[in-house]
mmCIF file of C-alpha atoms in Angstrom:
data_model
loop_
_atom_site.group_PDB
_atom_site.id
_atom_site.type_symbol
_atom_site.label_atom_id
_atom_site.label_comp_id
_atom_site.label_asym_id
_atom_site.label_seq_id
_atom_site.Cartn_x
_atom_site.Cartn_y
_atom_site.Cartn_z
ATOM 1 C CA VAL C 1 169.062 -38.396 76.884
ATOM 2 C CA GLN C 2 166.379 -40.037 74.961
ATOM 3 C CA LEU C 3 165.385 -40.202 71.117
ATOM 4 C CA GLN C 4 161.866 -39.781 70.265
ATOM 5 C CA ALA C 5 160.431 -40.471 66.978
ATOM 6 C CA SER C 6 157.396 -40.012 65.132
ATOM 7 C CA GLY C 7 155.516 -40.319 61.833
ATOM 8 C CA GLY C 8 155.654 -43.819 61.071
ATOM 9 C CA GLY C 9 152.400 -45.988 60.666
ATOM 10 C CA LEU C 10 150.285 -47.993 57.601
ATOM 11 C CA VAL C 11 150.821 -45.334 54.554
ATOM 12 C CA GLN C 12 149.864 -45.995 50.573
ATOM 13 C CA ALA C 13 152.887 -46.241 48.210
ATOM 14 C CA GLY C 14 153.601 -43.286 45.957
ATOM 15 C CA GLY C 15 152.451 -40.871 48.548
ATOM 16 C CA PRO C 16 155.208 -39.061 50.771
ATOM 17 C CA LEU C 17 155.914 -39.796 54.537
ATOM 18 C CA THR C 18 157.925 -37.467 56.657
ATOM 19 C CA LEU C 19 159.623 -39.327 60.387
ATOM 20 C CA SER C 20 160.835 -36.863 62.713
ATOM 21 C CA CYS C 21 162.825 -37.347 65.918
ATOM 22 C CA ALA C 22 164.049 -35.400 68.885
ATOM 23 C CA ALA C 23 166.451 -35.549 71.036
ATOM 24 C CA SER C 24 165.843 -34.459 74.860
ATOM 25 C CA GLY C 25 167.870 -34.801 78.053
ATOM 26 C CA ASN C 26 171.302 -33.458 79.339
ATOM 27 C CA ILE C 27 172.867 -32.534 75.852
ATOM 28 C CA PHE C 28 175.744 -30.154 74.762
ATOM 29 C CA ARG C 29 176.076 -31.002 71.243
ATOM 30 C CA VAL C 30 174.844 -33.184 68.702
ATOM 31 C CA ASP C 31 177.343 -34.000 65.873
ATOM 32 C CA ILE C 32 175.671 -36.570 64.070
ATOM 33 C CA MET C 33 171.594 -37.302 63.637
ATOM 34 C CA GLY C 34 169.962 -39.369 61.102
ATOM 35 C CA TRP C 35 168.080 -42.877 60.650
ATOM 36 C CA TYR C 36 168.530 -46.582 60.010
ATOM 37 C CA ARG C 37 166.171 -48.919 59.398
ATOM 38 C CA GLN C 38 166.137 -52.713 59.182
ATOM 39 C CA ILE C 39 163.934 -54.896 57.470
ATOM 40 C CA PRO C 40 162.789 -58.107 58.928
ATOM 41 C CA GLY C 41 165.419 -60.700 58.338
ATOM 42 C CA GLN C 42 168.162 -58.026 57.724
ATOM 43 C CA LEU C 43 170.751 -56.336 59.270
ATOM 44 C CA ARG C 44 170.275 -52.620 60.230
ATOM 45 C CA GLU C 45 171.234 -50.608 57.828
ATOM 46 C CA LEU C 46 171.973 -46.732 56.907
ATOM 47 C CA VAL C 47 169.365 -44.610 55.607
ATOM 48 C CA ALA C 48 170.913 -41.118 55.976
ATOM 49 C CA THR C 49 172.584 -39.423 58.441
ATOM 50 C CA LEU C 50 173.640 -35.324 58.768
ATOM 51 C CA THR C 51 176.439 -33.674 60.567
ATOM 52 C CA ALA C 52 176.478 -30.369 62.295
ATOM 53 C CA GLY C 53 178.636 -29.219 59.372
ATOM 54 C CA GLY C 54 176.008 -30.118 57.232
ATOM 55 C CA THR C 55 177.716 -33.454 55.439
ATOM 56 C CA THR C 56 175.109 -35.887 54.396
ATOM 57 C CA ASN C 57 175.720 -39.458 54.220
ATOM 58 C CA PHE C 58 173.455 -41.931 52.461
ATOM 59 C CA GLY C 59 172.674 -45.656 52.250
ATOM 60 C CA GLY C 60 173.687 -47.438 49.207
ATOM 61 C CA PHE C 61 170.027 -47.962 48.330
ATOM 62 C CA VAL C 62 168.711 -44.355 48.355
ATOM 63 C CA LYS C 63 168.470 -43.347 45.378
ATOM 64 C CA GLY C 64 166.842 -39.873 45.345
ATOM 65 C CA ARG C 65 163.759 -40.376 47.068
ATOM 66 C CA TYR C 66 164.962 -39.561 50.644
ATOM 67 C CA THR C 67 165.502 -36.359 51.867
ATOM 68 C CA ILE C 68 167.458 -35.505 55.643
ATOM 69 C CA THR C 69 166.985 -32.383 57.318
ATOM 70 C CA ARG C 70 168.014 -31.205 60.990
ATOM 71 C CA ASP C 71 167.036 -28.502 63.198
ATOM 72 C CA ASP C 72 169.844 -28.042 65.787
ATOM 73 C CA ALA C 73 167.893 -25.670 67.963
ATOM 74 C CA LYS C 74 165.553 -28.130 68.599
ATOM 75 C CA ASN C 75 168.089 -31.050 68.561
ATOM 76 C CA SER C 76 165.600 -32.891 65.986
ATOM 77 C CA VAL C 77 165.808 -34.393 62.417
ATOM 78 C CA LEU C 78 163.702 -35.017 59.729
ATOM 79 C CA LEU C 79 163.445 -37.701 57.315
ATOM 80 C CA GLN C 80 161.053 -37.539 54.051
ATOM 81 C CA ILE C 81 160.542 -40.175 51.729
ATOM 82 C CA ASP C 82 158.747 -39.582 48.633
ATOM 83 C CA ASN C 83 157.265 -41.922 46.111
ATOM 84 C CA LEU C 84 156.915 -44.781 48.859
ATOM 85 C CA LYS C 85 157.110 -48.309 47.250
ATOM 86 C CA PRO C 86 156.445 -51.500 49.520
ATOM 87 C CA GLU C 87 160.690 -51.919 49.759
ATOM 88 C CA ASP C 88 160.650 -48.992 51.861
ATOM 89 C CA SER C 89 158.627 -50.794 54.790
ATOM 90 C CA ALA C 90 160.777 -51.039 57.769
ATOM 91 C CA VAL C 91 161.627 -49.878 61.194
ATOM 92 C CA TYR C 92 163.181 -46.842 61.305
ATOM 93 C CA TYR C 93 165.512 -46.195 64.121
ATOM 94 C CA CYS C 94 166.609 -42.419 64.887
ATOM 95 C CA TYR C 95 170.115 -42.076 65.889
ATOM 96 C CA ALA C 96 172.336 -39.322 67.265
ATOM 97 C CA ASP C 97 176.135 -39.317 68.110
ATOM 98 C CA LEU C 98 176.016 -36.618 70.984
ATOM 99 C CA ARG C 99 178.106 -35.030 73.891
ATOM 100 C CA GLU C 100 176.444 -34.505 76.595
ATOM 101 C CA THR C 101 178.751 -32.098 77.858
ATOM 102 C CA SER C 102 181.243 -29.843 76.613
ATOM 103 C CA SER C 103 184.208 -32.608 78.050
ATOM 104 C CA SER C 104 182.516 -35.730 77.409
ATOM 105 C CA ASP C 105 182.872 -38.043 74.571
ATOM 106 C CA ALA C 106 180.589 -38.614 72.122
ATOM 107 C CA ARG C 107 178.113 -41.639 72.165
ATOM 108 C CA ASP C 108 176.111 -43.104 69.914
ATOM 109 C CA TYR C 109 171.912 -42.948 71.177
ATOM 110 C CA TRP C 110 169.406 -45.026 69.307
ATOM 111 C CA GLY C 111 165.755 -44.416 69.539
ATOM 112 C CA PRO C 112 163.209 -47.486 69.724
ATOM 113 C CA GLY C 113 162.112 -47.829 66.117
ATOM 114 C CA THR C 114 159.046 -46.902 64.480
ATOM 115 C CA GLN C 115 157.245 -49.118 62.023
ATOM 116 C CA VAL C 116 156.462 -47.850 58.241
ATOM 117 C CA THR C 117 154.125 -50.306 56.450
ATOM 118 C CA VAL C 118 153.918 -49.416 52.728
ATOM 119 C CA SER C 119 150.565 -50.827 51.153
ATOM 120 C CA SER C 120 150.624 -51.205 47.077
#
């Protein structure tokens, strides 16, 4: 199983940004997909996750500018960030909690991370 993210880069403050991530490989069911981020010198923190049942969980710093959606047919998840601010700059990691077969336990998988840098 691999998670491949795209959409990061250098962006202007005030604009929107959409990160996308798709899981590929031997996948029976994706229970949870989402995003974490890591700012230099800080621990990796939750941005947002979305369960297969539609329950969202946002990090404590999220104040309405972040939207998470998923496409179960494509095993993918999108994170939209509106009105970007320099403090949004971080490495964003795609995350999935999924089962490879009907009889396997759910496991955590991580993408390699995509850098988002917001210039003021």
